[in-house]
């Protein structure tokens, strides 16, 4: 190197000292350079200043020789000191070579580069802000430097730069955000700590509104929240906490919609802290943004619903998730049922910019593909705008119903989640019945399967929902499928058809339920529900045995008990599986006679005063004929004692089995219950109730001498004046006969129907016995 020719105005002595391996000699050379540059500044000789900086940069700082690079760095720092306030004019030339040395393999040289840049920045102060991104980029790398000295030096420089940014009101946040968004995804702990520290600083500066750009960095913040370092997690928690405070203070300026999907993703995180924090944010978003969150409902529900079944180990997450769920549910309003789905999802007066547009909100379900909802970008919550600028959000039920259906179908989902799903569906049928009935076909099978759930609470909610579907006016179809259509309900599966009309229906429209003329609140789905419920009982006998009575009793509370018994009796009348029909009739009869929920219906049947009650009796009777003993009990309930006696007379022609005698035994026990108190009291009036006593004696004669025989025998011994039981043809008709005659019921035809049904049962029993005998022979052979 020819210093005389190439490196002037630097003297040969300065050049030699700058390349010396000793720091002290390089420092002396730097002082000479500082003195030289000051002279140029005094002379306003900018060309020479630039020349000196160029020499120090090209020939020294970027040299291949390590000592030359060290000399160049201290020389550039000396130039900056000499320039003072004017250093801002030469910052690009001063900073770039120093930043290049940040990547040097020699840790000592990286330290000197850090020291040189510190001096340059210290002199320039606010003038360095236009170069902030390159400085930040270099510092972010040094923050993760393995050498402790380099890291210490970078921290000093970092603090200085933070002080400058805090003091200045000229920070270019827009230009910085892309770099911050890129670096926030670093996996290095020190780099993450560096990023968080800067976010905290920028948050604290009043003139810098970082909240506007929160959607750009929120995902990265949640990822940092999962760092292994407790210190970094705590720092990130503080940063997120500060952002949330700002959101609560100034909700109108928050871009809730742009962050909704980010929260949905992190609400499903495996890390408890990330999940709890994201869920807390989601709770605030729903409460602050209101209906602007509705287009993201499917994703929110995907994240929230599983959390509702968490145990006490995740109690905090469960509680917050429950608030989110309740708050989101309240956002659905009746007006959502009236909005025209052909219109755009969202109507906004101000055109959103391309930067504000959003991707489709996604609902990610485990084991299934992602479910997407078509939504338009939302930039401001609706109720922060004046009434003339309201944003109209159309509820898209497809995605919501898909998520709810999935969670209800998943057998691994916890009980509380299933209950929440059923509550959601019930809420949607209440608030948006017209739109929800379009989904009834797809939901109906899973709702029926849910009746087999292990939890009584789940079954109760399921029944509430099914009852709402069966009674809502919105479910009325054009064509009814009542029993009068003459179709056979048993051969094939019964399919539900989507209602042809979805508009507002008249409450007087009850076509399709001719089977029960007093069913003004039932729609065409009611009869279909009864058919499918009985089909389920038929195919799943354990459900009938364990929960059948419970289910029917609850339905009688939720719906009209008369409608339920009327429709079930009508369906069972055409049941081909006679054994099931007999079992089902026995179950219904037990419920009718013993359940407190059926008190009014029993009173209605007991007197048969109205045409409706007599119609109901005849309908029940025809199906009750599948079971002889239940038919007699129905006659006892309705005080048709003569007909009961006539039926018992026919029992002699029936095949008396052990099951038959067991049922007679149970009927005797039932007569001693409070339900039949009126019947026992009528035994005192022997004159007007001779057929009651004869019927009871008929039961006594059927029974073997068991405990039931002794019980009934003792009861009949208490009847006063047995001689009065004798009746003659010219006996004056009693009041009981008058009531019966006035009812216009054709008991002869009913008795013939009983015989016909019982003959079918006898034939079916013989066929089963024949098949069993034939099978036994095959086994023997």
XYZ file of C-alpha atoms in Angstrom:
781
model
C 0.000 0.000 0.000
C 1.449 3.355 -1.073
C 0.212 5.665 1.691
C 1.796 8.818 0.169
C -0.140 8.457 -3.080
C -3.325 6.614 -2.247
C -4.285 7.687 1.294
C -3.722 11.407 1.460
C -4.698 13.592 3.281
C -3.878 10.892 5.889
C -0.179 11.016 6.735
C 1.971 7.885 6.590
C 2.269 7.983 10.359
C -1.476 7.978 10.827
C -1.850 5.135 8.328
C 0.776 3.026 10.133
C -0.808 3.711 13.502
C -4.286 2.816 12.242
C -3.089 -0.614 11.125
C -1.130 -1.307 14.313
C -2.136 -4.276 16.399
C -2.039 -2.177 19.580
C -5.276 -0.389 20.486
C -3.433 2.579 22.018
C -1.621 3.381 18.795
C -4.859 3.106 16.808
C -6.462 5.461 19.300
C -3.697 8.043 18.793
C -4.230 7.822 15.039
C -7.974 8.315 15.562
C -7.303 11.521 17.478
C -5.184 12.789 14.580
C -8.010 11.971 12.158
C -10.480 13.789 14.412
C -8.208 16.858 14.416
C -7.844 16.704 10.623
C -11.607 16.435 10.028
C -12.286 19.334 12.394
C -10.025 21.484 10.229
C -11.951 20.435 7.119
C -15.229 21.252 8.875
C -13.899 24.675 9.785
C -12.911 25.197 6.148
C -16.297 23.778 4.988
C -14.289 21.419 2.802
C -16.927 18.735 2.236
C -15.013 17.045 -0.562
C -12.044 16.327 1.687
C -14.354 15.128 4.476
C -15.997 12.688 2.078
C -12.598 11.611 0.829
C -11.342 10.843 4.350
C -14.508 8.858 5.155
C -14.167 6.966 1.870
C -10.537 6.064 2.603
C -11.376 4.897 6.123
C -14.259 2.867 4.759
C -12.802 1.281 1.637
C -9.119 0.955 2.544
C -9.497 0.179 6.228
C -12.942 -0.827 7.549
C -13.573 -3.114 4.573
C -9.964 -4.308 4.324
C -8.971 -7.973 4.393
C -6.511 -7.251 7.222
C -8.116 -7.458 10.681
C -5.987 -4.693 12.236
C -6.794 -2.399 9.317
C -10.503 -3.059 9.869
C -10.113 -2.157 13.541
C -8.321 1.038 12.575
C -11.009 1.915 10.047
C -13.751 1.516 12.662
C -12.096 3.780 15.229
C -11.271 6.236 12.448
C -14.905 6.451 11.313
C -15.994 7.020 14.906
C -13.409 9.821 15.159
C -14.815 11.396 11.979
C -18.297 11.374 13.436
C -17.091 13.035 16.641
C -15.291 15.685 14.637
C -18.296 16.347 12.455
C -20.599 16.818 15.422
C -24.052 17.974 14.335
C -22.937 17.839 10.697
C -22.442 14.079 10.936
C -26.022 13.668 9.802
C -24.913 14.701 6.301
C -22.537 11.733 6.078
C -24.398 9.059 8.088
C -24.899 6.661 5.215
C -21.150 6.604 4.461
C -20.313 6.328 8.172
C -22.812 3.623 9.122
C -22.665 1.149 6.244
C -19.054 -0.039 6.657
C -19.545 -0.340 10.410
C -22.658 -2.475 9.969
C -20.735 -4.692 7.537
C -18.287 -5.435 10.331
C -21.172 -6.708 12.500
C -20.929 -9.902 10.429
C -17.179 -10.340 10.985
C -16.020 -13.729 12.205
C -13.741 -12.085 14.808
C -15.767 -11.351 17.939
C -13.265 -8.681 19.001
C -13.802 -6.862 15.733
C -17.609 -7.110 16.118
C -17.198 -5.487 19.526
C -15.170 -2.613 18.045
C -17.813 -2.183 15.341
C -20.462 -1.936 18.029
C -18.354 0.610 19.900
C -17.799 2.678 16.748
C -21.490 2.710 15.870
C -22.350 3.739 19.440
C -20.136 6.815 19.061
C -21.572 7.634 15.637
C -25.164 7.352 16.878
C -24.412 9.253 20.077
C -23.206 12.237 18.067
C -25.905 12.114 15.367
C -28.854 11.477 17.749
C -32.130 12.072 15.905
C -30.391 12.273 12.546
C -29.957 8.486 12.559
C -33.735 7.852 12.455
C -33.884 7.749 8.629
C -31.395 4.865 8.900
C -33.272 3.184 11.765
C -34.193 0.016 9.877
C -30.595 -0.895 8.990
C -29.500 -0.108 12.554
C -32.323 -2.236 13.982
C -31.500 -5.046 11.576
C -27.847 -5.031 12.663
C -28.713 -4.813 16.357
C -31.177 -7.694 16.130
C -28.320 -9.894 14.934
C -25.942 -8.718 17.669
C -28.619 -9.383 20.293
C -28.165 -13.088 19.597
C -24.334 -12.893 19.447
C -22.615 -15.722 21.323
C -19.871 -13.449 22.665
C -20.880 -11.794 25.966
C -18.750 -8.682 25.291
C -20.352 -8.119 21.915
C -23.783 -8.658 23.425
C -22.990 -6.183 26.214
C -21.834 -3.588 23.680
C -24.946 -4.098 21.579
C -27.115 -3.564 24.645
C -25.498 -0.171 25.252
C -26.120 0.798 21.654
C -29.668 -0.548 21.891
C -30.448 1.594 24.944
C -29.045 4.660 23.225
C -31.171 4.061 20.129
C -34.277 3.558 22.293
C -33.635 6.867 24.026
C -33.380 8.598 20.677
C -36.636 7.043 19.405
C -38.437 7.940 22.624
C -37.305 11.566 22.419
C -38.088 12.014 18.746
C -41.425 12.644 17.050
C -40.156 11.737 13.592
C -40.008 7.964 13.864
C -41.104 6.220 10.637
C -43.384 3.499 12.031
C -44.846 2.606 8.633
C -41.395 1.863 7.241
C -40.390 -0.090 10.329
C -43.399 -2.449 10.588
C -42.388 -4.794 7.695
C -38.999 -5.365 9.346
C -40.598 -5.907 12.748
C -43.101 -8.340 11.231
C -40.249 -10.317 9.703
C -37.976 -10.401 12.758
C -40.746 -11.199 15.243
C -40.755 -14.800 14.012
C -37.158 -15.407 15.122
C -36.723 -18.528 17.250
C -33.610 -17.234 19.043
C -34.363 -16.307 22.643
C -32.136 -13.218 22.671
C -33.560 -11.968 19.388
C -37.054 -12.463 20.788
C -36.147 -10.573 23.921
C -34.748 -7.775 21.770
C -37.953 -7.625 19.687
C -40.236 -7.548 22.725
C -38.164 -4.839 24.388
C -38.561 -2.649 21.314
C -42.316 -3.272 21.133
C -42.629 -2.206 24.769
C -40.657 0.966 24.036
C -42.733 1.834 20.973
C -45.932 1.203 22.945
C -44.813 3.670 25.589
C -44.219 6.535 23.134
C -47.388 8.689 22.969
C -46.740 9.871 19.409
C -46.370 6.318 18.075
C -49.649 4.462 17.517
C -48.505 0.864 17.302
C -52.095 -0.332 17.819
C -52.889 0.422 14.173
C -50.343 -2.187 13.137
C -51.148 -4.782 15.795
C -52.634 -7.217 13.220
C -49.170 -7.329 11.600
C -47.384 -8.545 14.727
C -50.052 -10.189 16.910
C -49.410 -13.704 15.616
C -45.682 -13.335 16.250
C -46.332 -12.071 19.773
C -48.401 -15.137 20.596
C -45.641 -17.354 19.263
C -43.083 -15.608 21.460
C -45.470 -16.118 24.394
C -44.707 -19.826 24.088
C -40.944 -19.342 24.551
C -39.163 -21.628 27.002
C -37.691 -18.675 28.885
C -39.889 -17.475 31.746
C -38.405 -13.982 31.436
C -39.333 -13.696 27.756
C -42.812 -15.095 28.390
C -43.316 -12.517 31.129
C -42.127 -9.690 28.886
C -44.468 -10.837 26.142
C -47.352 -11.084 28.606
C -46.712 -7.483 29.644
C -46.619 -6.333 26.009
C -49.878 -8.117 25.183
C -51.429 -6.741 28.358
C -50.525 -3.197 27.334
C -52.032 -3.707 23.904
C -55.245 -5.028 25.440
C -55.467 -1.970 27.702
C -55.152 0.260 24.652
C -57.838 -1.741 22.850
C -60.251 -1.280 25.759
C -59.521 2.457 25.902
C -60.043 3.095 22.202
C -62.133 0.328 20.592
C -63.299 2.354 17.545
C -59.766 2.449 16.158
C -59.141 -1.266 16.582
C -59.148 -3.571 13.556
C -60.936 -6.403 15.330
C -61.807 -8.356 12.195
C -58.201 -8.475 10.997
C -57.118 -10.151 14.236
C -60.070 -12.521 14.694
C -58.521 -15.467 12.840
C -55.218 -15.017 14.664
C -57.005 -15.386 17.991
C -58.991 -18.380 16.725
C -55.735 -20.176 15.902
C -54.061 -19.426 19.242
C -57.192 -20.228 21.237
C -56.488 -23.817 20.137
C -52.819 -23.770 21.178
C -51.398 -26.646 23.194
C -49.570 -24.193 25.461
C -51.840 -23.219 28.376
C -50.543 -19.645 28.657
C -51.005 -18.960 24.946
C -54.483 -20.497 24.982
C -55.595 -18.618 28.108
C -54.243 -15.293 26.833
C -55.811 -15.737 23.391
C -59.114 -16.734 25.000
C -59.051 -13.611 27.200
C -58.453 -11.511 24.085
C -61.300 -13.292 22.318
C -63.615 -12.541 25.233
C -62.773 -8.838 25.030
C -63.079 -8.790 21.244
C -66.568 -10.309 21.317
C -67.716 -7.911 24.011
C -66.138 -4.830 22.427
C -66.617 -5.520 18.722
C -70.035 -7.142 18.992
C -71.587 -8.355 15.757
C -68.456 -7.593 13.763
C -67.230 -10.959 15.119
C -70.225 -12.923 13.793
C -68.616 -13.874 10.456
C -65.920 -15.646 12.474
C -68.399 -17.556 14.652
C -67.584 -20.980 13.219
C -63.883 -20.544 13.933
C -64.542 -19.134 17.382
C -66.824 -22.045 18.239
C -64.246 -24.520 16.972
C -61.775 -23.035 19.434
C -64.139 -22.418 22.354
C -66.402 -25.490 22.497
C -63.744 -28.114 23.406
C -62.538 -25.885 26.258
C -65.918 -26.084 27.972
C -65.186 -29.702 28.930
C -61.787 -28.980 30.506
C -61.226 -30.268 34.029
C -60.061 -28.234 37.025
C -56.460 -28.287 35.811
C -57.516 -25.811 33.118
C -60.268 -24.137 35.104
C -59.257 -20.599 34.076
C -59.383 -21.397 30.364
C -62.738 -23.127 30.811
C -64.263 -20.124 32.601
C -63.095 -17.620 29.987
C -64.225 -19.920 27.163
C -67.656 -20.116 28.747
C -67.924 -16.302 28.787
C -66.855 -16.211 25.121
C -69.488 -18.780 24.247
C -72.277 -16.954 26.077
C -71.290 -13.556 24.658
C -71.126 -14.882 21.100
C -74.532 -16.504 21.464
C -76.072 -13.178 22.486
C -74.925 -11.610 19.219
C -77.426 -13.703 17.243
C -80.663 -11.759 16.989
C -84.078 -12.373 15.359
C -83.216 -9.885 12.614
C -80.652 -12.409 11.353
C -83.557 -14.580 10.226
C -84.936 -11.819 8.031
C -81.768 -10.709 6.223
C -81.588 -11.549 2.552
C -78.738 -14.003 2.069
C -78.435 -12.998 -1.561
C -77.003 -9.665 -0.490
C -73.319 -9.192 0.340
C -72.344 -10.386 3.781
C -71.384 -6.928 4.950
C -72.446 -3.476 3.820
C -69.961 -0.719 4.593
C -70.323 2.892 3.508
C -66.610 3.581 3.369
C -64.645 1.492 0.862
C -61.945 -0.586 2.597
C -58.450 -0.324 1.238
C -56.703 -3.294 -0.277
C -54.422 -3.487 2.764
C -57.448 -3.864 5.005
C -58.973 -6.764 3.120
C -59.045 -10.087 4.887
C -58.748 -13.689 3.970
C -61.708 -15.921 4.656
C -62.164 -16.787 8.321
C -61.455 -20.447 8.800
C -62.795 -22.932 11.285
C -60.279 -25.703 11.860
C -61.672 -28.928 13.239
C -59.602 -31.833 14.449
C -59.652 -34.757 12.069
C -61.498 -32.824 9.399
C -60.673 -30.394 6.684
C -60.891 -26.718 7.363
C -64.342 -25.183 7.167
C -64.538 -21.799 5.530
C -67.052 -19.004 5.747
C -67.357 -16.490 2.948
C -67.118 -13.093 4.581
C -66.113 -9.600 3.564
C -63.516 -7.567 5.392
C -64.689 -5.727 8.449
C -62.700 -2.791 9.700
C -64.765 -1.252 12.473
C -67.235 -2.599 15.018
C -70.789 -1.640 14.100
C -71.984 -0.035 17.283
C -69.150 2.448 17.356
C -70.626 4.080 14.271
C -73.581 6.377 14.199
C -76.913 4.864 13.213
C -76.679 6.081 9.635
C -73.385 4.252 9.165
C -74.277 0.902 10.721
C -72.589 -2.128 9.291
C -75.006 -4.900 8.406
C -73.563 -8.309 9.193
C -75.390 -11.311 7.754
C -75.186 -14.435 9.878
C -73.866 -17.343 7.821
C -75.308 -20.426 9.466
C -73.677 -23.021 7.225
C -70.287 -22.878 8.907
C -71.756 -22.611 12.398
C -74.042 -25.610 11.929
C -71.186 -27.599 10.416
C -69.025 -26.972 13.492
C -71.876 -27.745 15.902
C -72.733 -30.927 13.994
C -69.102 -32.055 14.118
C -68.757 -31.528 17.858
C -72.041 -33.288 18.570
C -71.037 -36.249 16.388
C -67.609 -36.638 17.998
C -68.010 -39.234 20.752
C -64.762 -38.150 22.412
C -66.117 -34.660 23.096
C -66.922 -33.947 26.763
C -70.401 -33.640 28.223
C -70.301 -29.873 28.788
C -69.322 -29.322 25.164
C -72.242 -31.424 23.935
C -74.596 -29.476 26.195
C -73.223 -26.199 24.841
C -73.708 -27.415 21.261
C -77.340 -28.308 21.976
C -77.894 -24.933 23.646
C -76.455 -23.238 20.561
C -78.725 -25.167 18.224
C -81.739 -24.421 20.415
C -80.800 -20.727 20.476
C -80.464 -20.658 16.691
C -83.850 -22.321 16.229
C -85.382 -19.714 18.537
C -83.691 -16.684 16.960
C -83.426 -17.774 13.320
C -85.991 -20.569 12.824
C -86.577 -19.922 9.125
C -82.925 -20.383 8.201
C -82.302 -23.173 10.705
C -85.067 -25.389 9.315
C -83.026 -25.659 6.136
C -80.488 -27.608 8.206
C -82.996 -29.819 10.015
C -82.589 -32.773 7.646
C -78.860 -32.981 8.302
C -79.188 -32.400 12.049
C -82.122 -34.687 12.760
C -80.235 -38.044 12.684
C -77.522 -36.899 15.081
C -80.108 -35.372 17.421
C -81.893 -38.730 17.544
C -78.610 -40.535 18.211
C -77.876 -38.112 21.020
C -80.891 -39.505 22.875
C -78.630 -42.480 23.641
C -76.137 -40.245 25.453
C -74.948 -41.329 28.885
C -75.774 -37.980 30.455
C -79.333 -37.141 31.496
C -78.528 -33.455 31.143
C -77.465 -33.934 27.526
C -80.671 -35.858 26.803
C -82.773 -33.124 28.410
C -81.198 -30.440 26.219
C -81.568 -32.678 23.192
C -85.259 -33.168 23.937
C -85.752 -29.412 24.376
C -84.235 -28.895 20.950
C -86.276 -31.651 19.301
C -89.414 -30.280 20.942
C -88.666 -26.828 19.549
C -88.165 -28.284 16.074
C -91.445 -30.186 16.362
C -93.484 -27.203 17.545
C -92.007 -24.212 15.703
C -94.362 -22.602 13.148
C -91.354 -22.196 10.842
C -91.232 -25.977 10.427
C -94.656 -26.278 8.851
C -94.494 -27.783 5.369
C -96.918 -27.490 2.504
C -97.819 -31.142 2.641
C -98.446 -32.905 5.889
C -97.495 -36.486 6.582
C -100.110 -37.410 9.083
C -101.547 -40.879 9.529
C -104.388 -40.177 7.152
C -102.100 -40.434 4.142
C -102.404 -44.206 4.338
C -98.686 -44.810 3.917
C -96.903 -47.547 5.790
C -94.442 -46.065 8.225
C -92.420 -49.168 8.992
C -91.003 -50.836 5.841
C -88.337 -48.287 4.992
C -86.514 -45.506 6.765
C -88.549 -42.351 7.177
C -86.870 -39.402 5.551
C -87.383 -35.806 6.533
C -88.044 -33.400 3.719
C -86.874 -29.811 3.693
C -89.867 -27.526 4.196
C -91.003 -26.187 0.839
C -91.996 -22.884 2.395
C -89.545 -20.852 4.422
C -91.511 -17.649 4.779
C -93.596 -16.608 7.748
C -96.335 -19.157 8.325
C -99.760 -18.719 9.768
C -100.192 -20.263 13.182
C -103.506 -21.682 12.040
C -101.784 -23.830 9.431
C -101.949 -27.307 10.920
C -102.400 -29.403 7.839
C -100.896 -32.842 8.090
C -101.933 -33.673 11.646
C -105.409 -35.020 11.083
C -104.527 -37.740 13.558
C -104.804 -35.211 16.340
C -107.245 -32.396 15.671
C -106.190 -30.528 18.800
C -102.597 -29.890 17.723
C -102.461 -26.209 16.720
C -98.873 -25.759 17.959
C -97.387 -28.790 16.240
C -95.807 -28.594 12.796
C -95.270 -31.286 10.190
C -91.982 -32.285 11.811
C -93.784 -33.366 14.965
C -95.279 -36.497 13.440
C -91.975 -37.313 11.739
C -90.211 -36.927 15.073
C -92.615 -39.375 16.708
C -92.081 -41.885 13.889
C -88.302 -41.650 14.128
C -88.333 -41.783 17.916
C -90.310 -45.026 17.844
C -88.015 -46.397 15.147
C -85.061 -45.661 17.436
C -86.753 -47.391 20.369
C -87.429 -50.365 18.094
C -83.847 -50.650 16.870
C -82.284 -49.905 20.248
C -84.227 -51.778 22.895
C -81.716 -50.894 25.616
C -82.549 -47.237 25.077
C -86.242 -48.023 25.499
C -85.626 -49.994 28.683
C -83.181 -47.559 30.281
C -84.389 -44.163 29.090
C -87.671 -44.687 27.243
C -89.929 -43.596 30.094
C -87.645 -40.674 30.947
C -87.634 -39.429 27.346
C -91.397 -39.663 26.875
C -92.143 -38.020 30.235
C -89.887 -35.091 29.387
C -91.498 -34.738 25.978
C -94.882 -34.593 27.654
C -93.634 -31.612 29.656
C -92.097 -29.904 26.633
C -94.913 -30.617 24.182
C -98.596 -31.441 24.419
C -98.984 -34.818 26.144
C -102.207 -35.564 24.265
C -100.462 -34.982 20.934
C -97.621 -37.309 21.885
C -99.854 -40.182 23.007
C -102.260 -39.669 20.127
C -99.518 -39.744 17.480
C -97.586 -42.648 19.046
C -100.758 -44.693 19.370
C -101.585 -44.020 15.745
C -98.090 -45.061 14.594
C -98.089 -48.208 16.750
C -101.441 -49.180 15.280
C -99.605 -49.885 12.010
C -96.476 -51.349 13.599
C -95.431 -54.602 11.916
C -93.152 -55.724 14.745
C -95.920 -56.869 17.068
C -93.618 -57.756 19.925
C -92.169 -54.243 19.927
C -95.664 -52.774 19.656
C -96.721 -54.701 22.764
C -93.632 -53.606 24.680
C -94.052 -49.983 23.619
C -97.732 -49.943 24.537
C -96.877 -51.339 27.958
C -94.287 -48.569 28.418
C -96.701 -45.842 27.341
C -99.427 -47.238 29.576
C -97.144 -47.309 32.611
C -96.214 -43.669 31.945
C -99.859 -42.722 31.465
C -100.911 -44.324 34.741
C -98.004 -43.397 36.994
C -96.300 -40.183 35.838
C -97.101 -36.898 37.522
C -96.515 -35.173 34.161
C -99.643 -36.934 32.802
C -101.997 -35.836 35.603
C -104.145 -33.607 33.384
C -104.319 -36.171 30.612
C -105.446 -38.833 33.092
C -108.192 -36.537 34.351
C -109.274 -35.861 30.790
C -109.516 -39.580 30.057
C -111.118 -40.460 33.370
C -114.311 -38.548 32.595
C -114.488 -38.726 28.764
C -116.659 -35.622 28.818
C -115.432 -34.043 25.604
C -115.348 -35.303 22.007
C -111.544 -34.842 22.052
C -111.144 -37.079 25.103
C -113.375 -39.768 23.593
C -111.449 -39.542 20.329
C -108.210 -39.938 22.257
C -109.573 -42.944 24.146
C -110.530 -44.699 20.936
C -107.147 -43.961 19.392
C -105.276 -45.262 22.447
C -107.553 -48.263 22.758
C -106.837 -49.467 19.224
C -103.090 -49.473 19.859
C -103.381 -50.661 23.453
C -104.983 -53.817 22.037
C -101.418 -54.994 21.317
C -101.273 -55.719 25.031
C -104.442 -57.224 26.638
C -103.663 -56.221 30.219
C -102.868 -52.617 29.324
C -106.175 -52.468 27.439
C -108.000 -53.460 30.624
C -106.048 -50.885 32.634
C -107.046 -48.198 30.096
C -110.688 -49.208 30.593
C -110.219 -48.968 34.358
C -108.690 -45.498 33.948
C -111.576 -44.321 31.760
C -114.183 -46.018 34.025
C -115.359 -48.257 31.193
C -115.911 -51.096 33.635
C -118.411 -53.051 31.589
C -116.052 -53.106 28.638
C -113.202 -54.093 30.939
C -115.341 -57.019 32.117
C -116.096 -57.972 28.510
C -112.365 -57.903 27.701
C -111.505 -60.105 30.661
C -114.118 -62.569 29.493
C -112.186 -62.776 26.229
C -108.967 -63.586 28.081
C -110.126 -67.171 28.298
C -109.634 -67.454 24.549
C -106.098 -66.015 24.702
C -102.852 -67.891 25.139
C -102.018 -67.364 28.805
C -98.252 -67.098 29.234
C -95.980 -66.302 32.142
C -95.500 -62.777 30.776
C -99.254 -62.346 30.597
C -99.722 -63.400 34.229
C -96.853 -61.140 35.270
C -98.612 -58.172 33.701
C -101.870 -59.062 35.464
C -99.867 -59.203 38.699
C -98.508 -55.696 38.011
C -101.995 -54.388 37.239
C -103.207 -55.636 40.603
C -100.303 -53.861 42.286
C -101.201 -50.716 40.315
C -104.832 -50.838 41.474
C -103.522 -50.419 45.015
C -101.648 -47.246 44.054
C -102.930 -43.658 44.596
C -103.723 -43.345 40.868
C -106.719 -45.687 41.275
C -108.014 -44.279 44.561
C -111.254 -43.277 42.841
C -111.695 -46.839 41.547
C -111.300 -48.337 45.029
C -113.798 -45.844 46.437
C -116.280 -46.826 43.737
C -116.254 -50.344 45.204
C -118.368 -48.912 48.012
C -121.141 -48.194 45.487
C -121.846 -51.777 44.542
C -125.209 -51.016 42.998
C -123.842 -48.589 40.393
C -120.549 -50.378 39.716
C -121.348 -54.076 39.382
C -119.113 -54.549 36.341
C -116.155 -53.054 38.161
C -116.488 -55.731 40.822
C -117.010 -58.428 38.202
C -113.926 -57.259 36.310
C -111.833 -57.379 39.461
C -113.130 -60.863 40.265
C -112.267 -61.808 36.697
C -108.659 -60.729 37.282
C -108.673 -62.676 40.539
C -109.738 -65.798 38.710
C -106.957 -65.360 36.152
C -104.241 -65.176 38.799
C -102.586 -68.172 40.400
C -102.646 -68.035 44.194
C -99.737 -65.635 44.487
C -99.169 -62.528 46.568
C -101.094 -60.501 43.975
C -104.007 -62.964 44.320
C -104.005 -62.501 48.095
C -103.827 -58.699 47.689
C -106.802 -58.491 45.327
C -108.755 -61.070 47.305
C -108.369 -59.044 50.496
C -109.485 -55.928 48.654
C -112.625 -57.604 47.313
C -113.458 -58.958 50.764
C -113.869 -55.337 51.838
C -116.667 -54.760 49.329
C -119.894 -54.277 51.324
C -123.010 -56.424 50.827
C -121.788 -58.855 48.157
C -125.398 -59.942 47.539
C -126.052 -56.614 45.819
C -123.700 -57.679 43.043
C -126.520 -59.695 41.516
C -127.973 -57.890 38.490
C -130.956 -58.620 36.271
C -131.820 -57.541 32.757
C -134.515 -55.163 33.976
C -132.204 -53.419 36.413
C -132.524 -49.655 36.122
C -129.570 -48.245 34.213
C -127.047 -46.647 36.471
C -125.505 -43.244 36.050
C -122.361 -45.001 34.934
C -124.247 -46.617 32.054
C -125.761 -43.299 31.091
C -122.332 -41.745 30.839
C -121.077 -44.576 28.722
C -124.082 -44.566 26.443
C -123.809 -40.829 25.996
C -120.248 -41.127 24.821
C -121.309 -42.591 21.452
C -118.405 -45.033 21.534
C -118.935 -48.254 19.586
C -117.671 -50.757 22.149
C -118.695 -53.714 20.012
C -116.420 -52.551 17.243
C -113.621 -51.949 19.762
C -114.015 -55.459 21.117
C -113.843 -56.884 17.612
C -110.689 -54.868 16.974
C -109.191 -56.304 20.181
C -109.868 -59.836 19.031
C -108.400 -59.113 15.612
C -105.177 -57.705 17.044
C -104.788 -60.530 19.524
C -105.221 -63.096 16.753
C -102.351 -61.426 14.917
C -100.203 -61.670 18.048
C -101.077 -65.347 18.463
C -100.149 -66.046 14.856
C -96.872 -64.152 15.220
C -95.975 -66.089 18.403
C -96.611 -69.376 16.672
C -94.447 -68.339 13.727
C -91.594 -67.376 16.073
C -91.985 -70.635 17.945
C -91.961 -72.557 14.673
C -88.797 -70.853 13.502
C -87.123 -71.517 16.847
C -88.113 -75.218 16.722
C -86.823 -75.528 13.164
C -83.530 -73.920 14.211
C -83.211 -76.343 17.125
C -83.673 -79.285 14.774
C -80.937 -77.998 12.502
C -78.591 -77.697 15.461
C -79.354 -81.298 16.535
C -78.757 -82.575 13.007
